[in-house]
Each structure stands twice: as C-alpha cells, then as structure tokens.
Amino acid sequence: MTGHSFDPTILRAYDIRGIFEDTLTTADAHAIGLAFISIQRDRGLGSAVVVGRDGRLSSPALAAALIEGLMAGGATVSDIGCGPTPMLYFAAHELGCGGAIQVTGSHNPPTHNGFKMVMGGLSFFGDDIQILGETSRNGPQLNDGGSVTEHDIQPAYIDRLAAGAEAAGLTVIWDCGNGASGPVTEALVSRLEGTHKVLFPEIDGTFPNHHPNPVDPGTLDILRREVAAAKADLGIGFDGDGDRIGIIDAKGRQVPGDLLTAFLAQDVAARHPGAPILLDVKSSESALRLIESSGASAQIWKTGHSHMKKRMKELGAPLAGEMSGHIFIGDGYLGFDDAIYAGARIVTQMIRGGQSITAFMDSLPPQNATPELRIDCPDTEKFAVMDRIREHVFASHNPDDVNVIDGVRVRANRGWWLIRASNTEAALVARAEAEDKAALDGLLGDIEAALGAAGLAWVRP
C-alpha cells in the first residue's frame, strides 16, 4: 500500500493531536488505524481493538475513518461509541483487547482533536508514536478479515464506578462542562445517597457554557458559584474527556491535583504502608511531605499521564497524581486516570475517613506557591529553548540542587522552581514554591533570569 505522511506537529509525546481539517484529517485517521493494527499484530498482540470517542463535532468522522483503517489492516474492532476516555481504558481491560484508541481532543479548543492509544495494556506514546509515523510512511500491509461490532460497555463501567461508593449526608455539585463525562456522571450520581446536582451533562462539542479544562481556574467559576449557592460540601469538575478532575471545596478554594493525591494518600497508605506514591515534577513540596507523613514513600516523576502510568506499573505504586488533575488509583481500581472514579473515591473517603476536603485544606499551612504559569513558545523552538535554560541553570546553580528528570527543577532560596516544555501545547510551563512571599518573589526572579538567558522575555505575574 502507498505510504501516508502526517503533519509533523501532530505526532506528540503522549498522543496524536492537531487541528481538524488543517493539520489533522480523516485521511490521517485512516492511516493511524492501519499503522496501529500493523504494529499490534507484529508485536503478537492479536487483532482486537476497542475504539471510543469524545463529544467533539469532528469525533464521529474521525472515529469512522479510524475504524475503516483498522479493519483494512484486519482488526476486529469493538466500537463503544461516545464516552469518557477512562471508559475506553475500562473496556480494553474488560474485553481483553490488545489495543485501544480514543478519539479525543482532551482539553484543547473545540477545533482540535486527536487520539489517545493503548497497546498491550500500556500507554502507546513516545517512541511508539514515532514508530507509528514511520510505519505509515512505509505503507503498512492490508489484511482481510477486518470487522466492527458495536459494544455497549457503559452499564458495566457505571457498575464499577458505583461499587462501594458512598455519599450519604453530603451535598455535591458535579460539572461535566458539556464533555463526554455527562451521561456517565448522571447515571453514577443517581445511585448515590446524598444531594447531587449535575451541571452541563449534555454532550456538546462546542462547549457552550465554559471550556472544560480544570487546570484553568476560570473554567471552574460556575462550579464555585454553585457550591456557594447550595452550601455544598464540594464541587467536582471534569475536563472534556473525563480523565482530569478539578475540585472546589466548601470555601470556594480550588484543590490542585497534588494535594488531592495527598488527601487520597491518607487512606491508601494505611493499606499499603511504605508503598511508593508518585507525584509529577510540577507538584509541591507540601504535597510530598504530606504523603510521607501518611506512611508512604513519595516520589517525583515526569509529567504526563503516559509516563505516570508506566512508572506506576514498574513500581507497583497504588496511587499517583499530577498537579493538572490526572489521578491514577491502583488501590482497588485499575490504575488509569479516571476523573469520575477519582471524584467518587474522594467523596467516599470524606464519609469513611471523617474528614472533608475542606477540613483537609484548613489543616494545611499557608502556601506560598504559584499556580501553573504558561509561557508561549512555538513547538518548533521550545525544546531548543529548554536546552539553553539547562545550560544557564548548571552554570549558575549547584548541580546537586538541580533535577532534570523533566525540564529543570531547582532548589534555591528557601524553596524551588521549575521550567519545563509542555508536551501538549506550544508553551513552556513554570512553577515556584517558597517558605514565604519574599522568597517566592526571589524564585520568580530566578525564572525570569533563566528565560531571559534563553532569549524569552517574560513578565512575572
């Protein structure tokens, strides 16, 4: 078969993502399917693939083309239709499929879309995505015997989410943001005791109420107002494909993913004392100390859901989390990032543990930390910029104070700061945390100096 080449900007570190009918087309989707099943069969993982999609307007066309490509390569496809990405992961596990692909643009703008992939029970990312591009260019072999069957996995998935969940006596607001989590969330809360209100459960790929991205504080403003109006115990928001969570406590505070992980660690570590619990490189020292105090071993790892899931399996870790709201629970669950399950687990822990998320936040000392700071930087330049930043850092800091597991994380001036290249956006990401506001200001100056040394002008917040 004649080979197919992709726009190089869409083959990213964790997934494939582009602008529909610009850098990403249905022809690309067909080629992805054909190359993916070729690799899967070559690896001895059979021909069974499960396919799902989110609620973006372009997702049905891309999913149809993807399935055609998979069948052209001889795949036996189980089409689970529209739903959150973790439902795809659940389906791959339950159906025993060698591969799984979700058509999703995650938290990107409505005109964007892409593909998250699993093969052999592991995230298909990094070098695998480059191999897929090469396989497609070389023209993978066509095979007979391809087929597709629709499979309604949603009832079984909801059963699993609801198993053991408790919410009696709580008032909870759930914000689905018109993303793919809406119908599943409505079905889940209908089984829970307590008082629940679900905002924007209708799937609408134009996202008419707000963009579903819980990292952006502005996207949780409606949820925050609803929590206050209802005097609710907490609010739970999801991103567009349901694999990232945002929490608003009863006092209107947003709880970042690293602290959510530390909250969950109190329960998990009681069953797994001394076990490794992972946080990504953007996470705070406060969260690391909380996890250690719970009796677990806190470890920092690379940002990115694929990196975290791989590392969890390597270490047998029962829990991991990212500041961005990806929470991975292996204790009593399947170890992938499922925001809906994480929400149910947080609510259940509030009941069983006797501590609300608000009381947990009240117990923490004041934080002198920035949120995630975004610095625009073209995809074609950001990794070269990071090389220059690393050179500056090693020339101006003690190497023992520098962690380069993912970008540069530097201990300095009674705190730490980080700059790393985003693997999903044309941007660098920075963050800092210090003992007091004066020290934090000094760390922001260090970030400004490092960016300046790399040729980037930046105005600190």
XYZ file of C-alpha atoms in Angstrom:
461
model
C 0.000 0.000 0.000
C 1.147 3.570 -0.688
C 2.552 5.245 2.399
C 0.970 8.176 4.232
C 2.863 11.025 5.920
C 1.460 13.094 8.793
C 1.925 16.756 9.564
C 4.922 16.501 11.928
C 3.285 18.757 14.536
C 0.564 16.205 15.362
C 2.849 13.353 16.492
C 3.300 14.412 20.108
C 4.875 12.922 23.208
C 1.754 11.408 24.785
C -0.705 11.224 21.914
C -1.595 12.449 18.429
C -3.283 15.847 18.363
C -3.975 18.510 15.729
C -6.461 20.951 14.225
C -9.255 19.199 12.351
C -9.196 19.719 8.570
C -5.902 21.579 8.900
C -3.112 19.517 10.457
C -5.405 16.531 11.180
C -7.779 14.940 8.640
C -9.895 11.831 8.191
C -7.177 10.523 5.872
C -4.796 10.773 8.821
C -7.279 8.885 10.995
C -7.498 6.064 8.437
C -3.714 5.885 8.246
C -3.403 5.834 12.038
C -5.764 2.864 12.234
C -3.933 0.918 9.561
C -0.484 1.576 11.057
C -1.656 0.875 14.609
C -3.070 -2.570 13.859
C 0.008 -3.426 11.808
C 2.225 -2.711 14.821
C -0.121 -4.524 17.194
C -0.131 -7.676 15.081
C 3.653 -7.526 14.613
C 4.006 -7.457 18.415
C 1.923 -10.596 18.778
C -0.974 -8.827 20.490
C -3.731 -10.107 18.238
C -6.210 -8.160 16.149
C -8.789 -6.996 18.744
C -9.037 -3.201 19.161
C -11.599 -1.165 21.091
C -12.441 2.332 19.796
C -14.216 5.173 21.596
C -14.697 8.876 21.021
C -15.455 12.081 22.877
C -18.203 14.557 22.064
C -16.338 16.904 19.742
C -18.052 17.732 16.484
C -15.262 16.138 14.448
C -15.039 12.961 16.528
C -17.673 10.861 14.662
C -15.956 11.415 11.294
C -12.503 10.748 12.698
C -13.682 7.625 14.540
C -15.347 6.258 11.402
C -12.176 6.773 9.360
C -10.042 5.278 12.135
C -12.222 2.157 12.245
C -12.039 1.815 8.450
C -8.247 1.935 8.668
C -8.159 -0.621 11.462
C -10.418 -3.006 9.513
C -8.309 -2.552 6.374
C -5.437 -3.959 8.425
C -7.516 -6.932 9.597
C -8.602 -5.630 13.006
C -11.594 -6.923 14.942
C -12.997 -3.658 16.282
C -15.297 -3.168 19.267
C -16.884 0.266 18.859
C -18.039 1.581 22.260
C -19.274 4.899 20.870
C -19.205 8.244 22.681
C -17.951 8.351 26.259
C -15.095 9.436 28.511
C -11.551 8.236 27.838
C -11.397 6.161 31.059
C -14.391 4.172 29.815
C -12.188 3.151 26.871
C -9.444 2.026 29.253
C -12.030 0.061 31.235
C -13.361 -1.532 28.039
C -9.884 -2.592 26.915
C -9.386 -4.303 30.272
C -12.821 -5.944 30.396
C -12.878 -7.077 26.769
C -9.268 -8.260 26.745
C -8.365 -6.255 23.631
C -4.746 -5.955 22.578
C -5.240 -2.310 21.600
C -7.478 0.650 22.334
C -7.846 4.086 20.743
C -9.899 7.044 21.940
C -10.668 9.882 19.534
C -10.378 12.953 21.759
C -9.072 16.482 21.833
C -8.874 16.335 25.637
C -8.882 19.915 26.975
C -7.808 21.599 23.749
C -10.035 24.099 21.848
C -13.136 22.760 20.028
C -11.438 22.861 16.605
C -8.734 20.458 17.810
C -8.906 16.693 18.053
C -6.641 13.704 18.396
C -6.045 10.136 19.557
C -5.049 8.553 22.878
C -3.809 4.993 22.441
C -3.131 1.855 24.472
C -1.414 -1.323 23.302
C -0.756 -4.444 25.328
C -2.159 -2.786 28.450
C 0.365 0.068 28.292
C 0.129 3.607 27.018
C 1.193 3.861 23.389
C 3.336 7.008 23.419
C 6.794 8.498 22.890
C 8.856 6.274 20.597
C 5.757 4.223 19.788
C 4.119 7.241 18.153
C 7.222 7.875 16.076
C 7.207 4.200 15.035
C 3.573 4.611 14.001
C 4.543 7.562 11.808
C 7.339 5.569 10.200
C 5.079 2.533 9.693
C 2.525 4.721 7.950
C 5.148 6.299 5.673
C 6.381 2.853 4.672
C 2.876 1.671 3.713
C 1.600 -0.999 6.143
C 0.195 -4.235 4.785
C -3.536 -4.632 4.102
C -5.218 -7.704 5.596
C -8.551 -9.432 5.150
C -10.888 -10.321 7.984
C -11.491 -6.890 9.463
C -14.818 -6.333 11.230
C -16.569 -3.949 13.601
C -19.159 -4.629 16.315
C -20.893 -2.059 18.479
C -20.445 -2.811 22.169
C -22.350 -1.034 24.946
C -19.802 -1.082 27.777
C -21.345 1.870 29.639
C -23.598 -0.125 32.039
C -20.690 -2.282 33.217
C -18.482 0.793 33.581
C -21.084 2.601 35.688
C -21.481 -0.511 37.856
C -17.734 -0.423 38.506
C -17.729 3.296 39.337
C -20.616 2.903 41.768
C -19.259 -0.195 43.520
C -18.530 0.761 47.128
C -19.097 4.477 46.593
C -20.705 6.389 49.464
C -22.058 9.941 49.710
C -24.799 9.854 52.373
C -25.329 13.229 54.008
C -23.198 15.164 51.516
C -24.193 17.832 49.028
C -22.071 17.596 45.883
C -22.121 19.651 42.677
C -20.748 17.900 39.565
C -19.723 19.944 36.484
C -19.341 17.944 33.273
C -18.769 21.037 31.112
C -20.703 19.523 28.169
C -17.896 16.994 27.813
C -18.020 13.242 27.350
C -18.457 12.506 31.073
C -22.049 13.821 31.314
C -24.268 10.728 30.820
C -21.977 8.523 32.899
C -21.890 11.048 35.745
C -25.676 11.398 35.763
C -26.051 7.621 35.939
C -23.471 7.356 38.727
C -24.975 10.023 40.988
C -28.455 8.540 40.546
C -27.108 5.575 42.546
C -25.513 7.617 45.318
C -27.146 8.777 48.523
C -26.847 12.432 49.427
C -27.845 15.525 47.468
C -26.364 15.939 43.993
C -26.635 18.425 41.159
C -25.055 17.775 37.760
C -24.153 20.828 35.680
C -23.980 20.712 31.872
C -24.301 16.933 31.379
C -25.435 17.315 27.757
C -22.609 16.415 25.391
C -21.938 19.410 23.122
C -18.633 19.690 21.286
C -18.916 23.489 21.051
C -18.663 23.703 24.884
C -21.256 26.495 25.123
C -21.076 27.079 28.892
C -17.352 27.041 29.556
C -14.263 25.309 28.230
C -13.778 22.065 30.187
C -10.231 22.461 31.490
C -9.971 22.183 35.290
C -6.388 23.497 35.326
C -7.727 26.911 34.271
C -9.295 28.462 37.413
C -11.732 30.461 35.276
C -13.396 27.308 33.953
C -14.465 26.414 37.499
C -16.099 29.775 38.267
C -19.631 28.489 37.620
C -18.947 25.432 39.764
C -17.598 27.672 42.536
C -20.754 29.817 42.471
C -22.998 26.741 42.520
C -21.117 25.297 45.505
C -21.593 28.559 47.403
C -25.272 28.876 46.473
C -26.070 25.324 47.570
C -23.774 25.464 50.617
C -22.371 22.250 49.157
C -19.619 20.161 50.694
C -17.624 20.212 47.471
C -17.765 20.678 43.720
C -16.265 18.246 41.209
C -15.430 19.289 37.651
C -14.120 17.291 34.696
C -12.217 18.039 31.528
C -13.619 17.289 28.083
C -12.818 13.575 28.038
C -13.158 12.787 31.729
C -9.597 11.895 32.670
C -8.760 15.057 34.670
C -10.530 16.381 37.753
C -10.902 19.780 39.396
C -12.165 20.166 42.974
C -13.728 23.190 44.673
C -14.059 22.911 48.444
C -16.874 24.333 50.579
C -14.953 27.606 50.977
C -14.529 28.068 47.232
C -10.869 27.064 47.109
C -9.574 25.080 44.150
C -7.683 21.999 45.307
C -4.791 21.158 42.951
C -4.101 17.607 41.866
C -1.008 17.173 44.011
C -2.955 17.976 47.184
C -5.850 15.764 46.058
C -3.333 12.946 45.770
C -2.048 13.714 49.261
C -5.639 13.622 50.576
C -6.247 10.228 48.990
C -2.845 9.011 50.217
C -4.060 9.137 53.831
C -6.409 6.245 53.080
C -4.274 4.391 50.528
C -1.114 4.412 52.663
C -2.992 2.839 55.579
C -3.467 -0.260 53.395
C -0.075 -0.017 51.666
C 2.421 1.273 54.261
C 5.749 2.242 52.741
C 4.443 1.903 49.189
C 5.602 4.370 46.531
C 3.120 7.117 45.702
C 4.001 9.233 42.692
C 3.631 12.942 42.045
C 4.653 14.718 38.864
C 7.515 17.178 38.679
C 5.197 20.199 38.964
C 3.949 19.098 42.368
C 4.595 20.939 45.615
C 6.982 20.028 48.407
C 3.973 20.374 50.718
C 2.207 17.503 48.957
C 5.349 15.366 49.055
C 5.690 15.913 52.815
C 2.019 15.083 53.388
C 2.383 11.798 51.534
C 5.492 10.914 53.537
C 3.672 11.738 56.782
C 0.861 9.365 55.768
C 3.342 6.484 55.825
C 4.029 6.135 52.093
C 7.157 6.853 50.057
C 6.630 9.989 47.948
C 8.450 10.031 44.615
C 8.650 12.634 41.840
C 8.298 11.544 38.219
C 7.893 13.017 34.755
C 4.723 14.957 33.978
C 2.366 13.216 31.558
C -0.341 10.603 32.004
C 1.555 8.055 29.891
C 4.781 8.493 31.871
C 2.936 8.207 35.174
C 1.010 5.047 34.252
C 4.163 3.353 33.008
C 6.072 4.255 36.166
C 3.196 3.075 38.380
C 3.331 -0.347 36.760
C 7.116 -0.520 37.079
C 6.975 0.229 40.817
C 3.637 -1.351 41.672
C 2.506 2.000 43.057
C -1.069 2.079 44.395
C -1.586 5.804 43.720
C -0.212 8.622 41.609
C -1.286 12.131 40.739
C -0.421 15.187 38.735
C -0.979 18.809 39.592
C -3.060 19.033 36.399
C -5.731 16.750 37.874
C -4.810 13.363 36.407
C -5.314 10.995 39.364
C -4.315 7.329 38.989
C -5.717 4.895 41.548
C -4.416 1.347 41.584
C -5.660 0.611 45.097
C -8.930 -1.203 44.488
C -9.104 0.026 40.897
C -7.299 -0.390 37.587
C -4.531 2.220 37.830
C -5.515 4.545 34.986
C -6.528 8.204 35.152
C -10.283 8.210 35.697
C -11.615 11.547 36.961
C -15.127 10.225 37.549
C -13.832 7.372 39.707
C -11.470 9.783 41.491
C -14.440 12.032 42.291
C -16.414 9.108 43.707
C -13.366 7.987 45.689
C -12.829 11.447 47.214
C -16.480 11.650 48.268
C -16.319 8.134 49.736
C -13.159 8.940 51.684
C -14.857 12.014 53.161
C -17.573 9.725 54.507
C -15.400 6.860 55.718
C -12.444 8.904 56.909
C -14.484 11.527 58.701
C -12.540 14.434 57.182
C -13.926 16.691 54.493
C -11.718 18.045 51.735
C -12.387 21.491 53.258
C -11.110 20.394 56.675
C -8.073 18.879 54.980
C -7.317 22.194 53.257
C -7.878 24.083 56.527
C -5.276 21.859 58.211
C -2.513 22.874 55.815
C -0.119 25.755 56.498
C -0.490 28.762 54.170
C 1.040 28.045 50.784
C 3.358 30.459 49.060
C 3.224 28.926 45.621
C 2.322 29.955 42.109
C -0.240 28.160 40.001
C 0.969 26.611 36.764
C 2.432 29.507 34.741
C 2.231 29.270 30.954
C 4.828 30.941 28.714
C 4.041 30.904 24.993
C 6.786 29.253 22.944
C 6.473 27.710 19.454
C 6.566 23.918 19.243
C 9.466 24.184 16.814
C 11.565 26.119 19.365
C 10.583 25.037 22.869
C 12.994 22.114 23.253
C 15.946 24.175 21.993
C 14.926 26.877 24.456
C 14.940 24.288 27.244
C 18.476 23.268 26.250
C 19.600 26.877 26.724
C 17.787 27.105 30.062
C 19.539 23.961 31.294
C 22.927 25.418 30.283
C 22.144 28.604 32.233
C 20.977 26.665 35.296
C 24.025 24.412 35.515
C 26.295 27.443 35.081
C 24.599 29.381 37.881
C 23.480 26.734 40.423
C 24.937 23.831 42.351
C 24.259 20.731 40.222
C 23.143 18.880 43.373
C 20.212 21.306 43.568
C 19.045 20.602 40.002
C 16.627 17.842 38.947
C 16.399 17.340 35.176
C 14.012 14.373 35.122
C 11.563 16.598 33.209
C 12.715 20.121 32.373
C 14.658 21.742 35.222
C 13.524 21.756 38.853
C 15.854 23.796 41.072
C 16.121 24.016 44.864
C 17.049 27.592 45.759
C 16.250 30.490 48.095
C 14.177 28.552 50.647
C 12.048 26.901 48.002
C 12.105 25.513 44.490
C 11.228 26.495 40.935
C 10.554 24.645 37.708
C 10.558 25.273 33.969
C 9.622 22.513 31.546
C 8.375 22.196 27.977
C 4.703 21.337 27.643
C 4.202 18.183 25.616
C 0.633 19.112 24.666
C 0.812 22.840 23.877
C 3.110 25.387 22.245
C 4.318 26.591 25.606
C 6.736 26.292 28.474
C 5.333 25.730 31.947
C 6.795 27.241 35.110
C 6.005 26.987 38.800
C 7.588 28.034 42.102
C 7.011 27.420 45.819
C 8.756 29.038 48.782
C 8.666 29.395 52.554
C 7.338 32.965 52.384
C 6.290 35.605 49.897
C 9.672 37.328 49.842
C 11.413 34.072 48.953
C 8.764 33.352 46.306
C 9.452 36.708 44.688
C 13.130 35.779 44.526
C 12.314 32.471 42.851
C 10.192 34.243 40.241
C 13.237 36.377 39.575
C 15.260 33.200 39.004
C 12.655 32.005 36.488
C 12.737 35.375 34.746
C 16.533 35.241 34.540
C 16.564 31.699 33.151
C 14.001 32.561 30.486
C 15.939 35.720 29.622
C 19.149 33.729 29.248
C 17.307 31.571 26.710
C 16.073 34.598 24.783
C 12.495 34.738 26.105
C 11.072 37.917 27.578
C 8.617 37.221 30.413
C 6.668 39.466 32.723
C 6.197 37.796 36.086
C 2.636 37.650 37.496
